[in-house]
PDB file of C-alpha atoms in Angstrom:
ATOM      1  CA  MET A   1      17.302  -1.411  12.651  1.00 59.00           C
ATOM      2  CA  ASN A   2      15.109  -2.004  15.734  1.00 67.00           C
ATOM      3  CA  MET A   3      12.959  -5.035  14.999  1.00 69.00           C
ATOM      4  CA  ASN A   4      11.569  -7.872  17.033  1.00 69.00           C
ATOM      5  CA  LYS A   5      10.964 -11.272  15.528  1.00 76.00           C
ATOM      6  CA  HIS A   6       8.233 -12.092  18.073  1.00 76.00           C
ATOM      7  CA  ILE A   7       6.274  -8.963  17.071  1.00 74.00           C
ATOM      8  CA  ILE A   8       6.776  -9.819  13.379  1.00 78.00           C
ATOM      9  CA  LYS A   9       5.529 -13.375  13.913  1.00 81.00           C
ATOM     10  CA  LYS A  10       2.514 -12.160  15.908  1.00 79.00           C
ATOM     11  CA  GLU A  11       1.627  -9.434  13.463  1.00 75.00           C
ATOM     12  CA  LEU A  12       2.065 -11.798  10.481  1.00 78.00           C
ATOM     13  CA  LEU A  13      -0.429 -14.214  12.070  1.00 80.00           C
ATOM     14  CA  VAL A  14      -2.840 -11.426  12.726  1.00 74.00           C
ATOM     15  CA  GLU A  15      -2.410 -10.029   9.208  1.00 69.00           C
ATOM     16  CA  LEU A  16      -2.957 -13.428   7.646  1.00 70.00           C
ATOM     17  CA  LYS A  17      -6.096 -13.894   9.650  1.00 70.00           C
ATOM     18  CA  ASN A  18      -7.372 -10.455   8.709  1.00 62.00           C
ATOM     19  CA  SER A  19      -6.469 -10.738   5.052  1.00 59.00           C
ATOM     20  CA  SER A  20      -7.603 -14.213   4.158  1.00 56.00           C
ATOM     21  CA  SER A  21     -10.611 -12.886   2.238  1.00 57.00           C
ATOM     22  CA  LEU A  22      -8.706 -10.101   0.621  1.00 61.00           C
ATOM     23  CA  PHE A  23      -6.252 -12.359  -1.318  1.00 60.00           C
ATOM     24  CA  LEU A  24      -8.848 -13.237  -3.993  1.00 56.00           C
ATOM     25  CA  ILE A  25     -12.215 -11.714  -3.227  1.00 59.00           C
ATOM     26  CA  THR A  26     -11.314  -8.095  -2.984  1.00 64.00           C
ATOM     27  CA  PRO A  27      -9.027  -7.909  -6.060  1.00 65.00           C
ATOM     28  CA  THR A  28     -11.514  -9.912  -8.110  1.00 63.00           C
ATOM     29  CA  MET A  29     -14.436  -7.712  -7.133  1.00 64.00           C
ATOM     30  CA  THR A  30     -12.408  -4.612  -7.775  1.00 65.00           C
ATOM     31  CA  VAL A  31     -11.593  -5.777 -11.347  1.00 66.00           C
ATOM     32  CA  LEU A  32     -15.218  -6.735 -11.981  1.00 65.00           C
ATOM     33  CA  ILE A  33     -16.364  -3.295 -10.824  1.00 65.00           C
ATOM     34  CA  ILE A  34     -14.047  -1.846 -13.473  1.00 65.00           C
ATOM     35  CA  ILE A  35     -15.055  -4.232 -16.232  1.00 65.00           C
ATOM     36  CA  PHE A  36     -18.852  -4.380 -15.976  1.00 59.00           C
ATOM     37  CA  PRO A  37     -19.546  -0.756 -16.908  1.00 61.00           C
ATOM     38  CA  ILE A  38     -17.248  -1.057 -19.921  1.00 60.00           C
ATOM     39  CA  LEU A  39     -18.943  -4.291 -21.086  1.00 53.00           C
ATOM     40  CA  ILE A  40     -22.427  -2.863 -20.491  1.00 51.00           C
ATOM     41  CA  GLU A  41     -21.734   0.206 -22.625  1.00 55.00           C
ATOM     42  CA  ASN A  42     -20.050  -1.896 -25.311  1.00 51.00           C
ATOM     43  CA  ARG A  43     -16.968   0.326 -25.095  1.00 50.00           C
ATOM     44  CA  PHE A  44     -14.382  -2.322 -25.919  1.00 52.00           C
ATOM     45  CA  ALA A  45     -12.044   0.160 -27.579  1.00 53.00           C
ATOM     46  CA  VAL A  46     -11.018   2.345 -24.683  1.00 55.00           C
ATOM     47  CA  ASP A  47      -7.965   4.537 -24.703  1.00 62.00           C
ATOM     48  CA  GLU A  48      -4.972   2.817 -23.090  1.00 66.00           C
ATOM     49  CA  ASP A  49      -4.163   5.785 -20.933  1.00 68.00           C
ATOM     50  CA  LEU A  50      -7.702   5.663 -19.467  1.00 73.00           C
ATOM     51  CA  PHE A  51      -7.067   2.054 -18.391  1.00 73.00           C
ATOM     52  CA  ILE A  52      -3.828   3.091 -16.677  1.00 78.00           C
ATOM     53  CA  VAL A  53      -5.570   5.926 -14.837  1.00 79.00           C
ATOM     54  CA  SER A  54      -8.334   3.540 -13.751  1.00 77.00           C
ATOM     55  CA  HIS A  55      -5.637   1.056 -12.750  1.00 80.00           C
ATOM     56  CA  LEU A  56      -4.038   3.614 -10.434  1.00 85.00           C
ATOM     57  CA  LEU A  57      -7.435   4.673  -9.082  1.00 83.00           C
ATOM     58  CA  PHE A  58      -8.421   1.171  -8.015  1.00 80.00           C
ATOM     59  CA  LEU A  59      -4.895   0.521  -6.669  1.00 85.00           C
ATOM     60  CA  ILE A  60      -5.436   3.519  -4.405  1.00 87.00           C
ATOM     61  CA  ILE A  61      -8.953   2.434  -3.348  1.00 83.00           C
ATOM     62  CA  PHE A  62      -7.767  -1.097  -2.647  1.00 82.00           C
ATOM     63  CA  SER A  63      -4.810   0.087  -0.648  1.00 85.00           C
ATOM     64  CA  THR A  64      -7.038   2.352   1.412  1.00 84.00           C
ATOM     65  CA  LEU A  65      -9.485  -0.492   2.084  1.00 80.00           C
ATOM     66  CA  PHE A  66      -6.637  -2.685   3.111  1.00 81.00           C
ATOM     67  CA  ALA A  67      -5.284   0.052   5.448  1.00 81.00           C
ATOM     68  CA  ILE A  68      -8.541   0.573   7.323  1.00 79.00           C
ATOM     69  CA  ARG A  69      -9.707  -3.053   7.501  1.00 74.00           C
ATOM     70  CA  LYS A  70      -8.748  -3.243  11.241  1.00 73.00           C
ATOM     71  CA  PRO A  71      -7.752   0.063  12.895  1.00 71.00           C
ATOM     72  CA  ILE A  72      -5.044   0.011  15.626  1.00 73.00           C
ATOM     73  CA  ILE A  73      -6.491   0.886  19.013  1.00 71.00           C
ATOM     74  CA  LEU A  74      -3.827   2.992  20.658  1.00 70.00           C
ATOM     75  CA  GLU A  75      -4.839   2.174  24.253  1.00 74.00           C
ATOM     76  CA  ARG A  76      -4.671  -1.590  23.618  1.00 77.00           C
ATOM     77  CA  LEU A  77      -1.365  -1.141  21.696  1.00 74.00           C
ATOM     78  CA  ILE A  78       0.288   0.757  24.558  1.00 76.00           C
ATOM     79  CA  ARG A  79      -0.857  -1.841  27.066  1.00 80.00           C
ATOM     80  CA  GLU A  80       0.559  -4.676  24.895  1.00 75.00           C
ATOM     81  CA  LEU A  81       3.845  -2.866  24.345  1.00 73.00           C
ATOM     82  CA  ASN A  82       4.218  -2.126  28.056  1.00 75.00           C
ATOM     83  CA  PHE A  83       3.336  -5.727  28.998  1.00 76.00           C
ATOM     84  CA  GLY A  84       5.958  -7.131  26.572  1.00 71.00           C
ATOM     85  CA  ASN A  85       8.396  -4.362  27.410  1.00 76.00           C
ATOM     86  CA  TYR A  86       8.678  -3.395  23.735  1.00 77.00           C
ATOM     87  CA  LYS A  87       9.348   0.021  22.223  1.00 80.00           C
ATOM     88  CA  LYS A  88       7.136   1.752  19.721  1.00 80.00           C
ATOM     89  CA  ILE A  89      10.067   1.788  17.283  1.00 81.00           C
ATOM     90  CA  GLU A  90      10.259  -2.034  17.454  1.00 83.00           C
ATOM     91  CA  PHE A  91       6.514  -2.226  16.839  1.00 82.00           C
ATOM     92  CA  PHE A  92       6.648   0.199  13.941  1.00 84.00           C
ATOM     93  CA  ASN A  93       9.500  -1.596  12.106  1.00 84.00           C
ATOM     94  CA  SER A  94       8.085  -5.065  12.754  1.00 86.00           C
ATOM     95  CA  LYS A  95       4.556  -4.047  11.735  1.00 85.00           C
ATOM     96  CA  VAL A  96       5.851  -2.489   8.513  1.00 88.00           C
ATOM     97  CA  VAL A  97       7.643  -5.787   7.625  1.00 88.00           C
ATOM     98  CA  SER A  98       4.634  -7.934   8.408  1.00 86.00           C
ATOM     99  CA  GLU A  99       2.125  -5.661   6.619  1.00 86.00           C
ATOM    100  CA  PHE A 100       4.413  -5.367   3.577  1.00 89.00           C
ATOM    101  CA  ILE A 101       4.769  -9.149   3.355  1.00 88.00           C
ATOM    102  CA  ILE A 102       0.954  -9.525   3.292  1.00 85.00           C
ATOM    103  CA  PHE A 103       0.155  -6.469   1.197  1.00 86.00           C
ATOM    104  CA  LEU A 104       2.651  -6.862  -1.696  1.00 88.00           C
ATOM    105  CA  PRO A 105       1.270 -10.218  -2.970  1.00 86.00           C
ATOM    106  CA  GLN A 106      -2.218  -8.813  -2.884  1.00 84.00           C
ATOM    107  CA  ILE A 107      -1.476  -5.786  -5.020  1.00 86.00           C
ATOM    108  CA  ILE A 108       0.457  -7.988  -7.412  1.00 86.00           C
ATOM    109  CA  ILE A 109      -2.629 -10.233  -7.696  1.00 83.00           C
ATOM    110  CA  LEU A 110      -4.768  -7.139  -8.249  1.00 80.00           C
ATOM    111  CA  ASN A 111      -2.541  -5.881 -11.035  1.00 82.00           C
ATOM    112  CA  ILE A 112      -2.412  -9.273 -12.690  1.00 82.00           C
ATOM    113  CA  LEU A 113      -6.170  -9.608 -12.593  1.00 77.00           C
ATOM    114  CA  TYR A 114      -6.723  -6.097 -13.840  1.00 76.00           C
ATOM    115  CA  SER A 115      -4.363  -6.593 -16.834  1.00 77.00           C
ATOM    116  CA  ALA A 116      -5.927 -10.013 -17.621  1.00 75.00           C
ATOM    117  CA  PHE A 117      -9.545  -8.828 -17.534  1.00 71.00           C
ATOM    118  CA  THR A 118      -8.985  -5.549 -19.319  1.00 70.00           C
ATOM    119  CA  ASN A 119      -6.396  -6.955 -21.757  1.00 71.00           C
ATOM    120  CA  SER A 120      -4.307  -3.887 -21.042  1.00 70.00           C
ATOM    121  CA  SER A 121      -0.760  -3.283 -19.830  1.00 73.00           C
ATOM    122  CA  VAL A 122       1.415  -0.501 -18.503  1.00 74.00           C
ATOM    123  CA  ASN A 123       3.868   1.241 -20.821  1.00 75.00           C
ATOM    124  CA  VAL A 124       6.971   0.310 -18.801  1.00 77.00           C
ATOM    125  CA  SER A 125       9.316  -2.596 -18.455  1.00 81.00           C
ATOM    126  CA  ILE A 126       8.677  -5.270 -15.843  1.00 84.00           C
ATOM    127  CA  PHE A 127      11.715  -4.041 -13.902  1.00 84.00           C
ATOM    128  CA  TYR A 128      10.375  -0.577 -13.414  1.00 84.00           C
ATOM    129  CA  PHE A 129       6.883  -1.900 -12.862  1.00 86.00           C
ATOM    130  CA  LEU A 130       7.949  -4.232 -10.014  1.00 88.00           C
ATOM    131  CA  PHE A 131      10.067  -1.468  -8.410  1.00 87.00           C
ATOM    132  CA  SER A 132       7.160   0.969  -8.497  1.00 87.00           C
ATOM    133  CA  ILE A 133       4.860  -1.573  -6.945  1.00 90.00           C
ATOM    134  CA  ILE A 134       7.377  -2.519  -4.235  1.00 91.00           C
ATOM    135  CA  PHE A 135       8.059   1.140  -3.335  1.00 90.00           C
ATOM    136  CA  PHE A 136       4.328   1.880  -3.290  1.00 91.00           C
ATOM    137  CA  ALA A 137       3.681  -1.116  -0.967  1.00 91.00           C
ATOM    138  CA  ILE A 138       6.438  -0.110   1.384  1.00 92.00           C
ATOM    139  CA  ASN A 139       5.390   3.520   1.588  1.00 92.00           C
ATOM    140  CA  ALA A 140       1.700   2.690   1.835  1.00 91.00           C
ATOM    141  CA  SER A 141       2.415   0.303   4.738  1.00 89.00           C
ATOM    142  CA  MET A 142       4.522   2.867   6.535  1.00 90.00           C
ATOM    143  CA  ILE A 143       2.036   5.722   6.041  1.00 89.00           C
ATOM    144  CA  ASN A 144      -0.796   3.531   7.264  1.00 87.00           C
ATOM    145  CA  ILE A 145       1.033   2.625  10.514  1.00 86.00           C
ATOM    146  CA  ILE A 146       2.358   6.124  11.055  1.00 86.00           C
ATOM    147  CA  PHE A 147      -1.167   7.521  10.662  1.00 85.00           C
ATOM    148  CA  GLN A 148      -2.627   4.961  13.093  1.00 81.00           C
ATOM    149  CA  ILE A 149      -0.023   5.171  15.874  1.00 80.00           C
ATOM    150  CA  PHE A 150       0.159   9.019  15.811  1.00 78.00           C
ATOM    151  CA  THR A 151      -3.534   9.732  15.618  1.00 75.00           C
ATOM    152  CA  SER A 152      -6.611   8.645  17.531  1.00 69.00           C
ATOM    153  CA  PHE A 153      -9.043   8.311  14.599  1.00 68.00           C
ATOM    154  CA  ASN A 154     -10.679   4.941  15.036  1.00 68.00           C
ATOM    155  CA  ASN A 155     -13.611   5.685  12.626  1.00 71.00           C
ATOM    156  CA  ARG A 156     -13.029   3.851   9.334  1.00 73.00           C
ATOM    157  CA  PHE A 157     -14.781   6.485   7.290  1.00 77.00           C
ATOM    158  CA  VAL A 158     -12.602   9.247   8.726  1.00 78.00           C
ATOM    159  CA  GLN A 159      -9.498   7.124   8.092  1.00 80.00           C
ATOM    160  CA  PHE A 160     -10.605   6.458   4.517  1.00 80.00           C
ATOM    161  CA  ILE A 161     -11.033  10.222   3.869  1.00 85.00           C
ATOM    162  CA  LEU A 162      -7.615  11.092   5.417  1.00 84.00           C
ATOM    163  CA  ILE A 163      -5.493   8.247   4.083  1.00 86.00           C
ATOM    164  CA  THR A 164      -6.775   8.315   0.464  1.00 86.00           C
ATOM    165  CA  PRO A 165      -5.063  11.672  -0.390  1.00 87.00           C
ATOM    166  CA  MET A 166      -1.766  10.329   1.035  1.00 87.00           C
ATOM    167  CA  TYR A 167      -1.921   7.284  -1.236  1.00 89.00           C
ATOM    168  CA  LEU A 168      -2.966   9.560  -4.136  1.00 88.00           C
ATOM    169  CA  ALA A 169       0.256  11.509  -3.622  1.00 86.00           C
ATOM    170  CA  LEU A 170       2.260   8.260  -3.751  1.00 84.00           C
ATOM    171  CA  SER A 171       0.564   7.391  -7.063  1.00 85.00           C
ATOM    172  CA  PHE A 172       1.900  10.615  -8.624  1.00 82.00           C
ATOM    173  CA  PHE A 173       5.258   8.894  -8.955  1.00 80.00           C
ATOM    174  CA  ILE A 174       3.706   5.716 -10.406  1.00 84.00           C
ATOM    175  CA  GLY A 175       1.498   7.382 -12.996  1.00 80.00           C
ATOM    176  CA  PRO A 176       4.217   8.879 -15.177  1.00 80.00           C
ATOM    177  CA  LEU A 177       6.231   5.603 -15.052  1.00 82.00           C
ATOM    178  CA  TRP A 178       3.223   3.504 -16.141  1.00 82.00           C
ATOM    179  CA  LEU A 179       2.298   5.987 -18.877  1.00 79.00           C
ATOM    180  CA  GLY A 180       5.748   5.555 -20.416  1.00 77.00           C
ATOM    181  CA  LEU A 181       8.937   7.496 -19.822  1.00 75.00           C
ATOM    182  CA  GLY A 182      12.470   7.389 -21.194  1.00 76.00           C
ATOM    183  CA  GLN A 183      14.908   5.292 -19.298  1.00 77.00           C
ATOM    184  CA  ASP A 184      16.837   8.222 -17.882  1.00 82.00           C
ATOM    185  CA  ILE A 185      13.721   9.955 -16.555  1.00 83.00           C
ATOM    186  CA  ALA A 186      12.347   6.644 -15.294  1.00 81.00           C
ATOM    187  CA  ASN A 187      15.542   6.135 -13.344  1.00 84.00           C
ATOM    188  CA  ILE A 188      15.104   9.561 -11.791  1.00 85.00           C
ATOM    189  CA  TYR A 189      11.575   8.714 -10.727  1.00 83.00           C
ATOM    190  CA  ILE A 190      12.716   5.421  -9.171  1.00 85.00           C
ATOM    191  CA  LEU A 191      15.460   7.278  -7.283  1.00 87.00           C
ATOM    192  CA  MET A 192      12.995   9.857  -6.084  1.00 86.00           C
ATOM    193  CA  TYR A 193      10.669   7.120  -4.874  1.00 86.00           C
ATOM    194  CA  LEU A 194      13.620   5.430  -3.065  1.00 88.00           C
ATOM    195  CA  GLY A 195      14.537   8.817  -1.483  1.00 89.00           C
ATOM    196  CA  ILE A 196      10.991   9.304  -0.245  1.00 88.00           C
ATOM    197  CA  THR A 197      10.928   5.797   1.159  1.00 89.00           C
ATOM    198  CA  VAL A 198      14.243   6.253   3.067  1.00 90.00           C
ATOM    199  CA  LEU A 199      13.163   9.701   4.298  1.00 90.00           C
ATOM    200  CA  ILE A 200       9.836   8.507   5.707  1.00 88.00           C
ATOM    201  CA  PHE A 201      11.471   5.533   7.371  1.00 88.00           C
ATOM    202  CA  ALA A 202      14.400   7.572   8.777  1.00 89.00           C
ATOM    203  CA  VAL A 203      12.326  10.469  10.113  1.00 88.00           C
ATOM    204  CA  THR A 204       9.800   8.052  11.743  1.00 86.00           C
ATOM    205  CA  ASN A 205      12.566   6.006  13.360  1.00 84.00           C
ATOM    206  CA  PHE A 206      14.332   9.125  14.549  1.00 85.00           C
ATOM    207  CA  TYR A 207      11.163  10.530  16.103  1.00 83.00           C
ATOM    208  CA  LEU A 208      10.178   7.177  17.757  1.00 79.00           C
ATOM    209  CA  GLU A 209      13.778   6.747  19.086  1.00 79.00           C
ATOM    210  CA  ARG A 210      13.650  10.200  20.572  1.00 76.00           C
ATOM    211  CA  ALA A 211      10.181   9.598  22.047  1.00 66.00           C
ATOM    212  CA  ASN A 212      11.431   6.496  23.824  1.00 62.00           C
TER     213      ASN A 212
END
């Protein structure tokens, strides 16, 4: 796999700088946005499935906000890659690794805070829950970077509108898992998610390799 440790280190430093406020502020505010309307309306007894749907909704919103926090400027990226004599495929793989390392802990924090504040939980074992979160984080990171290096949309609002449906599609595999499935069907969903992850990664790497 084409990766460059210097790009990973650089992107990690950039990601950490960009994400310092996201680690606690954004997940906490997201949870509070969910909780306040429920407390105000005194609807303490809310259907568990509704909490899971809201959980997925705010996971998608948070992921989209994370994705558009600092758009990649293609002209600057091309100049930097040419200056360092790096290939786009090296940048893609390295950027995916760095963004995943930063993104995964944040959505774990978001899920923990959501469950703590709402006193709710998903109807799935911790094993399937972690796998679904990991696959979602990997795919969300890849889709974000693919979208940014293959398009020229620098407007955050446009990016929000276009990326949200992609993340919504990813959540279709998480929703049934969190709502509760038998072990055999849950295994099938996990394998499907794995297949999608491998397919996205392989096709993107193949295209970038051919482009170089």
